[in-house]
Short mmCIF file of C-alpha atoms and ligand atoms in Angstrom, two decimals:
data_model
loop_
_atom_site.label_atom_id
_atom_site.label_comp_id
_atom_site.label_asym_id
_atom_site.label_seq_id
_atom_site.Cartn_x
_atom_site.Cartn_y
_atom_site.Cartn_z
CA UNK R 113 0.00 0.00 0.00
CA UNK R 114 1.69 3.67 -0.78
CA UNK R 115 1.43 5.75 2.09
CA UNK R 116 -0.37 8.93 2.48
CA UNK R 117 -0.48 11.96 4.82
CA UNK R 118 -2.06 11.13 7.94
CA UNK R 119 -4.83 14.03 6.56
CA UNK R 120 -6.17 11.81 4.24
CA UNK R 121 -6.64 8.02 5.62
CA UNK R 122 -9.04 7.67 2.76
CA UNK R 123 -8.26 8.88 -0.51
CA UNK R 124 -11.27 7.77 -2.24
CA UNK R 125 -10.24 9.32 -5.77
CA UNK R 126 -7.06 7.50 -6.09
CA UNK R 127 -6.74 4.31 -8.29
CA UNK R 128 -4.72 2.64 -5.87
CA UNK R 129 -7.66 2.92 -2.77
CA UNK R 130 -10.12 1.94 -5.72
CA UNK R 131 -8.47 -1.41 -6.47
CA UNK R 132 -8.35 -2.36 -3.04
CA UNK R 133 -9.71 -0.04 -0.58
CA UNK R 134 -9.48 -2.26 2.72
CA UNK R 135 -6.38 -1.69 3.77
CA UNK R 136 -7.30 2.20 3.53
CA UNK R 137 -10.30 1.33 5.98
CA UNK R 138 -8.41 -0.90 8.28
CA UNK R 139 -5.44 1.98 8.99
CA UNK R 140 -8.28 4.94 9.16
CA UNK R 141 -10.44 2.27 11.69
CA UNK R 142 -7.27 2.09 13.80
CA UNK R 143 -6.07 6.36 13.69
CA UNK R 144 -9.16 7.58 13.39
CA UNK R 145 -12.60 5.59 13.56
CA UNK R 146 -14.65 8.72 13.29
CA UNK R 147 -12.55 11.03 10.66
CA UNK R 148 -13.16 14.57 9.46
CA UNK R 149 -12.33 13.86 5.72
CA UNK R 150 -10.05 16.64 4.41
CA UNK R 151 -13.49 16.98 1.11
CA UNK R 152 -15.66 17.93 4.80
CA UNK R 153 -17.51 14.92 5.52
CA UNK R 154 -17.43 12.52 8.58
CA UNK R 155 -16.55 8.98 7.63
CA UNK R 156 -16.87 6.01 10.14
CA UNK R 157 -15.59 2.67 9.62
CA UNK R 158 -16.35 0.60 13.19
CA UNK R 159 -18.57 -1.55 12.70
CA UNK R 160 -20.47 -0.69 16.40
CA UNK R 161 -20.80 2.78 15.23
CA UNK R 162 -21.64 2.30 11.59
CA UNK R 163 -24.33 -0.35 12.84
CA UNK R 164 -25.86 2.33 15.29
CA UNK R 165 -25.59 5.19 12.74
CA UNK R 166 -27.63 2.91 9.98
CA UNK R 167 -30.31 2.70 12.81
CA UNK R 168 -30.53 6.46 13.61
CA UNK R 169 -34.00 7.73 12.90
CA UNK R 170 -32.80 11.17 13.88
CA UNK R 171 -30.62 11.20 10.70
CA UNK R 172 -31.93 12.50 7.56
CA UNK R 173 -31.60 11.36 3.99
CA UNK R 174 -34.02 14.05 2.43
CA UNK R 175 -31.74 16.96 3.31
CA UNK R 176 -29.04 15.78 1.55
CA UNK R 177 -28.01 17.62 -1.36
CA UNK R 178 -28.84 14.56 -4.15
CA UNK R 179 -27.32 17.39 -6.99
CA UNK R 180 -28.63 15.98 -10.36
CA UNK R 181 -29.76 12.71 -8.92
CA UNK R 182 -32.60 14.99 -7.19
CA UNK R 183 -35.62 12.79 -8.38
CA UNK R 184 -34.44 10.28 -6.20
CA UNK R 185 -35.55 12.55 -3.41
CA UNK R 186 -39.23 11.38 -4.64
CA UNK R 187 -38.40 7.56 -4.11
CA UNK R 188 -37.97 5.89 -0.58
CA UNK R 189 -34.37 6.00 -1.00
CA UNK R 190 -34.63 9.84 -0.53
CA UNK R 191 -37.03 10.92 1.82
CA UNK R 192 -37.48 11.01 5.50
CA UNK R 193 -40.62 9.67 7.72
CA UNK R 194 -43.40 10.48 7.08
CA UNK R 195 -43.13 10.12 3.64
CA UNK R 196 -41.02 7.64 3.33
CA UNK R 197 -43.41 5.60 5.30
CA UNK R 198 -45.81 5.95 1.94
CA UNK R 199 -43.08 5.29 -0.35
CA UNK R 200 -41.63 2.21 1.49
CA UNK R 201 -45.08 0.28 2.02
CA UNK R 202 -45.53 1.03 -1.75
CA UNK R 203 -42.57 -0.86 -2.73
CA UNK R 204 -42.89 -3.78 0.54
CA UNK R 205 -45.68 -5.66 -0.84
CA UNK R 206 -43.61 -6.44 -4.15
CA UNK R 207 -40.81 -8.18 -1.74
CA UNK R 208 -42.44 -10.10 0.92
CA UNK R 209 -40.82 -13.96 0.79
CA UNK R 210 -44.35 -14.99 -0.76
CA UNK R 211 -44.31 -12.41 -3.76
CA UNK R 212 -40.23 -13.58 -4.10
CA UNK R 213 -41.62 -16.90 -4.96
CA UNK R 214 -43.44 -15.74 -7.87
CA UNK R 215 -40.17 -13.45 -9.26
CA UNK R 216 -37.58 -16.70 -8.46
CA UNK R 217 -39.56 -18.68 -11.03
CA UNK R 218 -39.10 -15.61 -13.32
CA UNK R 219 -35.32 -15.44 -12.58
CA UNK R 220 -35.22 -19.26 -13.05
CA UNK R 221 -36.68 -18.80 -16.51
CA UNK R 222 -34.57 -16.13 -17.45
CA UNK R 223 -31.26 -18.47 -16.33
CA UNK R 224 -32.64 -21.58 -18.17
CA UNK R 225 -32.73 -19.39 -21.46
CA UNK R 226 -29.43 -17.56 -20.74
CA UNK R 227 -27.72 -21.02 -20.11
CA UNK R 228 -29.35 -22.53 -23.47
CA UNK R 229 -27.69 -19.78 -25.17
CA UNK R 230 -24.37 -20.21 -23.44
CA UNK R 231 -24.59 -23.65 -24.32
CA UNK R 232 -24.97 -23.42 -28.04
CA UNK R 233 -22.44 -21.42 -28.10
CA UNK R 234 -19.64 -23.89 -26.14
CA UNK R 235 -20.10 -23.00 -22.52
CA UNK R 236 -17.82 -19.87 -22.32
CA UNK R 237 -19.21 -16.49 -21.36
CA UNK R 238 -19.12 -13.43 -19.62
CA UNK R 239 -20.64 -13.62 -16.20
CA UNK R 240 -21.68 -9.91 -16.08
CA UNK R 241 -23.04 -9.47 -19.55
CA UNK R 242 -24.02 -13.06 -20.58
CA UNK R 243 -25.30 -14.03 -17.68
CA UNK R 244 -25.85 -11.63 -14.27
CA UNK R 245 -26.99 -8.68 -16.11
CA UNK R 246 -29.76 -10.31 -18.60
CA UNK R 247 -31.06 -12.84 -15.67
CA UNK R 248 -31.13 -9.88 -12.92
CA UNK R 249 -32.64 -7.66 -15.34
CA UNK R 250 -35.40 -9.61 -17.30
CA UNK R 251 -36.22 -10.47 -13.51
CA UNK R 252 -37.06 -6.66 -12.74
CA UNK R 253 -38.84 -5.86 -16.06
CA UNK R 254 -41.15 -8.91 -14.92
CA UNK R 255 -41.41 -7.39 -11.64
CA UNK R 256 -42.34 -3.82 -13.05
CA UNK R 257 -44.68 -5.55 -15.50
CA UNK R 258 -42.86 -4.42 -18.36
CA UNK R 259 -41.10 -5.83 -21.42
CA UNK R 260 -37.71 -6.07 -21.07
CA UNK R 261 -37.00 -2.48 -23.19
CA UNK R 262 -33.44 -0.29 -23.45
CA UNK R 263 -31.47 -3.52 -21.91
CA UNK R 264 -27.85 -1.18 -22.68
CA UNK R 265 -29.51 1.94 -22.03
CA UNK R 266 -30.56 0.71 -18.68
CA UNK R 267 -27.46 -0.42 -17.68
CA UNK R 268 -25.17 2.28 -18.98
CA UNK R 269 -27.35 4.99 -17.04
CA UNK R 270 -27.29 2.83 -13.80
CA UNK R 271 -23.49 2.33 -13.76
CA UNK R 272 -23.02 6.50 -14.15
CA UNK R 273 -25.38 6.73 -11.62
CA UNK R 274 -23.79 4.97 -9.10
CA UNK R 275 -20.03 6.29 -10.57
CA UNK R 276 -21.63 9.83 -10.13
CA UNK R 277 -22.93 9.00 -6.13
CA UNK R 278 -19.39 8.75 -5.23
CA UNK R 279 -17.41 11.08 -2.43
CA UNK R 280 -16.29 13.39 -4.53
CA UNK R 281 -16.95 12.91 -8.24
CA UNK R 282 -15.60 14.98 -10.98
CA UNK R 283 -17.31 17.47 -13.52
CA UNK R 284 -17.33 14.36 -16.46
CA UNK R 285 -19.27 12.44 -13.66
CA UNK R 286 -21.22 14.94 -12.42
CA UNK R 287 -22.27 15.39 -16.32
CA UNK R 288 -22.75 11.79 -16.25
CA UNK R 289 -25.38 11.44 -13.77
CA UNK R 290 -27.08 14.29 -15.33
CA UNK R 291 -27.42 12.29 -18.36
CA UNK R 292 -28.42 8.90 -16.74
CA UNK R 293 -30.77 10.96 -14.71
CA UNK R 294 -32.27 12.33 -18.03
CA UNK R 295 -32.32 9.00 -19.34
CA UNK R 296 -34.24 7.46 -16.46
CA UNK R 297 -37.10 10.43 -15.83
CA UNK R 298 -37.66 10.39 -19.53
CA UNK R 299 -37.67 6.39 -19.92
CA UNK R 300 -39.87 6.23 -16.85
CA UNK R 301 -42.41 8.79 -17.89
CA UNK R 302 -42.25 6.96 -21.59
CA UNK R 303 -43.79 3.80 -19.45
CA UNK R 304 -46.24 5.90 -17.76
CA UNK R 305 -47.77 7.09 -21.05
CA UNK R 306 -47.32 3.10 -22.63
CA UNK R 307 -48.87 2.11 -19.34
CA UNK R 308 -51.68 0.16 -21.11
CA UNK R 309 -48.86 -2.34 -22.63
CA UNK R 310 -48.08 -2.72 -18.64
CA UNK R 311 -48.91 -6.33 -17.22
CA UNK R 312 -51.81 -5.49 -14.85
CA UNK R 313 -50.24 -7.50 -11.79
CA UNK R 314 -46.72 -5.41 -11.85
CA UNK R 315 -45.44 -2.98 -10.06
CA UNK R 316 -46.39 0.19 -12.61
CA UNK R 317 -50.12 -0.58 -12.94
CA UNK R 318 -50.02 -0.25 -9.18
CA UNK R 319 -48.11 2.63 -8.18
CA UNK R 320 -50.52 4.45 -11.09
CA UNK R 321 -53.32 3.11 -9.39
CA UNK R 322 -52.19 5.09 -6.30
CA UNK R 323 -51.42 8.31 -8.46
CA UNK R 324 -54.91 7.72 -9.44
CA UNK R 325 -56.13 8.11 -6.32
CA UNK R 326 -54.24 10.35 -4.92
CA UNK R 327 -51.94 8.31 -2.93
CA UNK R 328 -48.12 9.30 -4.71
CA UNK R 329 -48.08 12.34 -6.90
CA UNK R 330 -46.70 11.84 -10.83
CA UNK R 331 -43.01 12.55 -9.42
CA UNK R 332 -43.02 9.87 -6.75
CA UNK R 333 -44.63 7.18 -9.52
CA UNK R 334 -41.82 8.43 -11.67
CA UNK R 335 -39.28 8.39 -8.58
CA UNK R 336 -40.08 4.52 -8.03
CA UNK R 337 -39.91 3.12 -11.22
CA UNK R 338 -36.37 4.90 -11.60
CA UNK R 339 -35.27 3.53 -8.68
CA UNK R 340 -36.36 0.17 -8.99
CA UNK R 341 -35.18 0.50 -12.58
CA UNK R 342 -31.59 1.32 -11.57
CA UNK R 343 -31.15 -1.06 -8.41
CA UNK R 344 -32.90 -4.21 -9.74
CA UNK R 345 -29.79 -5.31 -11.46
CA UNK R 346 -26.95 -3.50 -9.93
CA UNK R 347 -25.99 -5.04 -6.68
CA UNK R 348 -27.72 -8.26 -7.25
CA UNK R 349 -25.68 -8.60 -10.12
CA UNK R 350 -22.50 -8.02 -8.34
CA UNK R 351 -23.26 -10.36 -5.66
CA UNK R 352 -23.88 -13.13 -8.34
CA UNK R 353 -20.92 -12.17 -9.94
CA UNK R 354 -18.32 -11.78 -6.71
CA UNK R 355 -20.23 -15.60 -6.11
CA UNK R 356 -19.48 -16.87 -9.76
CA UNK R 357 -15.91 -16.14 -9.22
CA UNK R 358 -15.38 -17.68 -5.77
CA UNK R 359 -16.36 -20.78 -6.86
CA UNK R 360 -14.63 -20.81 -9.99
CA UNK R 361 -11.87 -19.60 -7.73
CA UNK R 362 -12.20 -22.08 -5.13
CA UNK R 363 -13.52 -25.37 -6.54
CA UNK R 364 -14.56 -26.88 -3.21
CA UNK R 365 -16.21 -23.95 -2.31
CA UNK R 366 -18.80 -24.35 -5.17
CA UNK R 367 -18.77 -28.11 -4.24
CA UNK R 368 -19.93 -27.28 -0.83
CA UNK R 369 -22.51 -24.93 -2.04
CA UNK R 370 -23.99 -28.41 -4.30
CA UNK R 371 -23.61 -30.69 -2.16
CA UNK R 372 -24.71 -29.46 1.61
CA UNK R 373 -27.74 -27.29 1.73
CA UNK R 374 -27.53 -26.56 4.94
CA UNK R 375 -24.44 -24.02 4.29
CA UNK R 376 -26.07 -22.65 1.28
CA UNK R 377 -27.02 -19.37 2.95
CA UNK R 378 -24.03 -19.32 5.12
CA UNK R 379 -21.88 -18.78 1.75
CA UNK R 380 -24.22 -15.98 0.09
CA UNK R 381 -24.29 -13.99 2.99
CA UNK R 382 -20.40 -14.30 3.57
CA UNK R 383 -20.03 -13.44 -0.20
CA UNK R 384 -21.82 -10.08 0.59
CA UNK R 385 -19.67 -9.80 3.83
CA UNK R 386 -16.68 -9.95 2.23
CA UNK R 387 -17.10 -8.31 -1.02
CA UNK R 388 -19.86 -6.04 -0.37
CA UNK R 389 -21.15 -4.25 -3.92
CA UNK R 390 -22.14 -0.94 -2.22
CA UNK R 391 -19.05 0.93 0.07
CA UNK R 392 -21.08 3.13 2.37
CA UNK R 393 -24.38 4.38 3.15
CA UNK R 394 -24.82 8.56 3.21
CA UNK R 395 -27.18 10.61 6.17
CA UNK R 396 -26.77 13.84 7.77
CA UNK R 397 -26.99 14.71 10.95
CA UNK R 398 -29.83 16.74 12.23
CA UNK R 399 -28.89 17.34 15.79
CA UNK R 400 -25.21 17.35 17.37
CA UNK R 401 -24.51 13.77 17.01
CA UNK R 402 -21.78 11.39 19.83
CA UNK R 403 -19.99 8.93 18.44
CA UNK R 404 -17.37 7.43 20.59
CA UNK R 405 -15.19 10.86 21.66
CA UNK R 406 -16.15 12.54 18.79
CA UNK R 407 -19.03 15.51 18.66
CA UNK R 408 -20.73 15.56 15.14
CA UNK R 409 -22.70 19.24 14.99
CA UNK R 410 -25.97 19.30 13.14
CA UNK R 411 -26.10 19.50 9.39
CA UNK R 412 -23.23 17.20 8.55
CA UNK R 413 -22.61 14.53 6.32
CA UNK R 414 -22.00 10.61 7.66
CA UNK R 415 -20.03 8.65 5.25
CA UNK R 416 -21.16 4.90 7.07
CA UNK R 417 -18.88 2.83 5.59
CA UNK R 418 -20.63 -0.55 5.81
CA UNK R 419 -17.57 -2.55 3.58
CA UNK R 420 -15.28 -0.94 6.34
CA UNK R 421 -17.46 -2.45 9.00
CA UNK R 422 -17.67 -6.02 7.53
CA UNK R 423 -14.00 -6.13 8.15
CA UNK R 424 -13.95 -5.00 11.27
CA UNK R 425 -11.45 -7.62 13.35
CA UNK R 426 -14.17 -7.05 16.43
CA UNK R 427 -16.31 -8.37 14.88
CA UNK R 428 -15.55 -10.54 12.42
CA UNK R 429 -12.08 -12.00 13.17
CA UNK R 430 -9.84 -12.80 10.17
CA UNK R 431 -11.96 -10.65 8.43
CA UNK R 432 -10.37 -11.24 5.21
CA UNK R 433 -10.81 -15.27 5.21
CA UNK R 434 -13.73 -16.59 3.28
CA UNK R 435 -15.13 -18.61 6.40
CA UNK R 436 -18.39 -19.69 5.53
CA UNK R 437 -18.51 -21.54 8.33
CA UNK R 438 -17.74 -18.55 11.03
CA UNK R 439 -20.17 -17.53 14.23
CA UNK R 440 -22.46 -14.48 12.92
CA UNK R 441 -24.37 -14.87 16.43
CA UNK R 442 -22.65 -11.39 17.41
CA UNK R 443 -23.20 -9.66 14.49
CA UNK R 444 -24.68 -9.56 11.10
CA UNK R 445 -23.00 -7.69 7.96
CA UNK R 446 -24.21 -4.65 6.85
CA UNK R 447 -24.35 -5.24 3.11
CA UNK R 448 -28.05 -4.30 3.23
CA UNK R 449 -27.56 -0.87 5.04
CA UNK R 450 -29.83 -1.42 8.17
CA UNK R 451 -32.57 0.24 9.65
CA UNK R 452 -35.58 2.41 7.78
CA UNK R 453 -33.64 2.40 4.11
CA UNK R 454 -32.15 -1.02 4.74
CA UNK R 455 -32.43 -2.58 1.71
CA UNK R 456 -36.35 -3.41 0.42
CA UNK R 457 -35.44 -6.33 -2.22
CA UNK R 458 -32.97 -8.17 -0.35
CA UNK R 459 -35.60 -11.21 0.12
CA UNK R 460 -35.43 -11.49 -3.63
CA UNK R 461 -31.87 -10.47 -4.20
CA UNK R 462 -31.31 -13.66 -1.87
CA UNK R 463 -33.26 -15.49 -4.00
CA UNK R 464 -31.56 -14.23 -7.22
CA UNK R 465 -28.50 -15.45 -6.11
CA UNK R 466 -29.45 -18.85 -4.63
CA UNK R 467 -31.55 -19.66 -8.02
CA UNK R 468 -28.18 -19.03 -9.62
CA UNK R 469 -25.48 -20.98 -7.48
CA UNK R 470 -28.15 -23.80 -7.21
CA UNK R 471 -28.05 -24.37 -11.07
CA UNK R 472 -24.58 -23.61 -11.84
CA UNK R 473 -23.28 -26.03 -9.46
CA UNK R 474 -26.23 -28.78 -9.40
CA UNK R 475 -26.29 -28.77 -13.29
CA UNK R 476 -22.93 -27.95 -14.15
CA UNK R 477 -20.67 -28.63 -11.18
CA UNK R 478 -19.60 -24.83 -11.19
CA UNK R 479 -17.56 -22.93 -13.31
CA UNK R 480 -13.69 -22.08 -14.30
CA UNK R 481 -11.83 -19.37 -15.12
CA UNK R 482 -11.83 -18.78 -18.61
CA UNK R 483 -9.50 -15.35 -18.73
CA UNK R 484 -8.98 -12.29 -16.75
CA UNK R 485 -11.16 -10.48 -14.57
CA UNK R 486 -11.47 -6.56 -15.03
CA UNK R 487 -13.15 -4.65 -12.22
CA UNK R 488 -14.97 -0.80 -12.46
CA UNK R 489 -14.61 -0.76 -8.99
CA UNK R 490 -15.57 3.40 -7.99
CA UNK R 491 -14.92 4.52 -4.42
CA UNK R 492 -19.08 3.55 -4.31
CA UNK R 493 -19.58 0.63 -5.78
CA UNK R 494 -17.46 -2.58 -5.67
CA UNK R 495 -18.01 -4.10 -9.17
CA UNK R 496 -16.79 -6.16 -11.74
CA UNK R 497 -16.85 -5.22 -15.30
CA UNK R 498 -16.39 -8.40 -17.16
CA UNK R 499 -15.44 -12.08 -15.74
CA UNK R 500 -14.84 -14.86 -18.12
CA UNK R 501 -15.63 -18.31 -17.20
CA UNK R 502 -16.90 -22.11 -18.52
CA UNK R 503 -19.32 -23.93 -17.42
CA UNK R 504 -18.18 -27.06 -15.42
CA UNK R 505 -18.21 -30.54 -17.51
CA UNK R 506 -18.81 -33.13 -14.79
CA UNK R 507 -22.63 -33.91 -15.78
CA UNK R 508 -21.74 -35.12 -19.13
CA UNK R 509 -25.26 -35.61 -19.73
CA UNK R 510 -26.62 -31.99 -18.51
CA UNK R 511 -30.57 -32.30 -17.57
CA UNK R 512 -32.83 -30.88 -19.95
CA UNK R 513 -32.86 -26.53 -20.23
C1 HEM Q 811 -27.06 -7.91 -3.43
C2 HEM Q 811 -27.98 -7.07 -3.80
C3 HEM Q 811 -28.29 -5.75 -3.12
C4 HEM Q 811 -27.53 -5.00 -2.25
C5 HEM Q 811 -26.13 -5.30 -1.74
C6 HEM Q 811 -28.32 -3.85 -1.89
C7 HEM Q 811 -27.90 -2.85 -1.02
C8 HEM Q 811 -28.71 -1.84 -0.56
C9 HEM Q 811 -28.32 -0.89 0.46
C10 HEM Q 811 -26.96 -0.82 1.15
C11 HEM Q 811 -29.38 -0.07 0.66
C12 HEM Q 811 -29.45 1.05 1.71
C13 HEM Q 811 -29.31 2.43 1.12
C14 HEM Q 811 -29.31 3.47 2.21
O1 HEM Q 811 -29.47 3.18 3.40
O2 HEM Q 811 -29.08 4.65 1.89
C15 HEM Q 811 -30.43 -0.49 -0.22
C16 HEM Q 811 -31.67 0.11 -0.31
C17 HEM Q 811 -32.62 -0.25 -1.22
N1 HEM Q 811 -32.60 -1.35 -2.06
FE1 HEM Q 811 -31.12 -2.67 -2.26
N2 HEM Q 811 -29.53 -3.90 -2.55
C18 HEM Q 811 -29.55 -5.05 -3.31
C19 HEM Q 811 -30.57 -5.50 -4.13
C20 HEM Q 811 -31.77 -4.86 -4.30
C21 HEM Q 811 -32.82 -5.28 -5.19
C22 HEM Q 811 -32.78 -6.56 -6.04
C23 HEM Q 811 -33.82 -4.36 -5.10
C24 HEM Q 811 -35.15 -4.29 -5.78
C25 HEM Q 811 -35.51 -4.88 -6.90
C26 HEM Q 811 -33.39 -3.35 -4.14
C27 HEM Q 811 -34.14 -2.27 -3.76
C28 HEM Q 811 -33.76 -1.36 -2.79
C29 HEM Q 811 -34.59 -0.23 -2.40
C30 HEM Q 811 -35.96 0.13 -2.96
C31 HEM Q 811 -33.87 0.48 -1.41
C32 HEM Q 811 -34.29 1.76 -0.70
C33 HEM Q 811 -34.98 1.40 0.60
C34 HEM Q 811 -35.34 2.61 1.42
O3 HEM Q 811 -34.70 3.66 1.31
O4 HEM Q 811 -36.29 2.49 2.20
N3 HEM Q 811 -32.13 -3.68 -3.68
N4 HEM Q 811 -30.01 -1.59 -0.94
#
């Protein structure tokens, strides 16, 4: 790791943090667990105080300056009780484990075809664009009750989104989220006015049943869908991907995955620990705030790092080893944020991913590498922009797509 003046711990815009940022959070964690950032902000990377932060209804997310991703400010993600109350129950109904059951046939659909495909074509691929993306995003489009329109456009405008949500992004970001947020309003309102091509049981007939009646105003309907739109696929994607490459990685690992159920959810939720797609979580404080020694004052912004506190050694000891089998009684990871804007689809991002690992190892005893990984990792996301691999060759005889 190069070294860098004790006043900045965390320099998020360097390449060097990007491609591996934990050693960054382990030193700052150590010097300074609650650090005044040299761009302003407060960044906290103990897991006891990240944890507590994440449950802090006194923190807001609505006064946040959002810059050009403003319309989020209409979806849950953005707003503050009481109307995030509205804007959360909107979205719960589409995620409870019984409505997951419904979307992991989807997903299982949407694999079956992919693998077909990947199939006829000699079992090599691209995890992110051959498989993770099309699966995860077909999947959502179901969901929504739409066809599966502007596949590329979708994703392009989701990845500048989240490059744009960073610390401290640049003017050429700052342009870029402009553009994706363009993209996404426009596409949105596009479905609103095709709404009569929506599937009457999805997620757009209803939320413009409720802006029929008063319930969410246009901006909110439009709010949803882009959010939904733009986190459908992202993380879920990256957590199928970080998984895909573990087991072609580690062999047994995958084995273990086919051939003991009972560690099945064990090794998804230590994937997440240990690779977890989205760094931090963003709130500002609307009161003075304590946090260890440290005063916050009122109207500042928390950087919760929640990758930082999945590595925390308190918690989690060897917090680098893949240990499926390690004691979580203590404490869970944080990969789904926590607390009122913990994550609402992480019942069906579960699912996503265990629809997945199930077939690729049950059908095809896993994967190998098939050439070399390149990441797109931002000081935001953790990501992976293309992983090669083939499908495993033990079932000579693979069962019927
Ligand atoms: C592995 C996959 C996923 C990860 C790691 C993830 C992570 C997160 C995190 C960290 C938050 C908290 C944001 C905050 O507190 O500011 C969040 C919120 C959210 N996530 Fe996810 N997510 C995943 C998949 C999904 C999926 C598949 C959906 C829906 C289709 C989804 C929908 C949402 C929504 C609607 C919120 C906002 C909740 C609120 O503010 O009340 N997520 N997610």
């Amino acid at each position: 790791m190069s070294t860098h003046p004790i006043d900045n711990l965390l320099p998020f815009d360097s390449p060097d943090f990007r491609a591996d940022p934990y050693p960054y959070y382990a030193r700052a964690r150590d010097l300074a667990p609650v650090y005044r950032h040299p761009l302003g902000m407060w960044v906290l990377t103990r897991y006891e105080d990240v944890a507590k932060l994440a449950y802090d209804r006194s923190l807001s997310v609505e006064q946040i300056d959002f810059g050009p991703a403003a319309p989020l400010h209409d979806s849950a993600l953005g707003a503050d009780v009481p109307r995030h109350t509205t804007l959360r129950r909107v979205l719960n109904k589409w995620f409870t484990p019984k409505a997951v059951q419904t979307w992991r046939a989807h997903t299982q659909r949407h694999l079956d075809d992919v693998l077909a495909d990947i199939v006829s074509r000699g079992g090599t691929f691209d995890a992110v664009l051959d498989l993770a993306y099309p699966v995860t995003f077909r999947t959502v489009c179901d969901l929504i009750g739409i066809p599966p329109l502007e596949a590329i456009g979708v994703r392009t405008a989701t990845y500048d989104l989240g490059a744009g949500l960073g610390t401290n992004p640049t003017e050429d970001e700052l342009a870029g989220v402009v553009e994706a947020m363009d993209w996404f309003v426009g596409h949105a309102e596009h479905l609103v006015t095709l709404h009569t091509a929506a599937s009457p049981d999805g997620l757009l007939s209803s939320l413009l049943a409720m802006e029929a009646t008063g319930d969410l105003t246009h901006e909110e309907v439009v709010g949803t869908l882009t959010l939904i739109f733009a986190v459908g696929h992202l993380d879920i994607g990256y957590l199928i991907v970080h998984g895909l490459r573990l087991f072609a990685e580690h062999p047994e690992i995958a084995r273990a995955y086919r051939d003991d159920e009972s560690v099945r959810a064990a090794i998804v939720e230590e994937t997440l620990r240990i690779d977890t797609p989205e760094q931090f979580i963003t709130r500002m404080t609307t009161q003075p705030v304590t946090v260890g020694d440290v005063d916050i004052p009122a109207g500042e912004i928390l950087i919760l790092l929640i990758s930082a506190a999945n590595k925390d050694p308190e918690v989690f000891p060897d917090p680098d080893v893949f240990d499926f089998r390690r004691d979580n009684s203590k404490a869970k990871h944080l990969a789904f944020g926590g607390g009122l804007h913990g994550c609402a689809g992480q019942v069906l991002a579960r699912a996503e991913a265990e629809v997945v690992f199930r077939t690729i190892t049950e059908r095809f005893d896993g994967v190998r590498p098939a050439g070399p990984v390149t990441y797109g990792h931002t000081d935001f996301i953790r990501s992976i922009s293309h992983l090669p691999l083939t499908l495993g060759t033990a079932d000579a005889d693979p069962r019927p797509l």
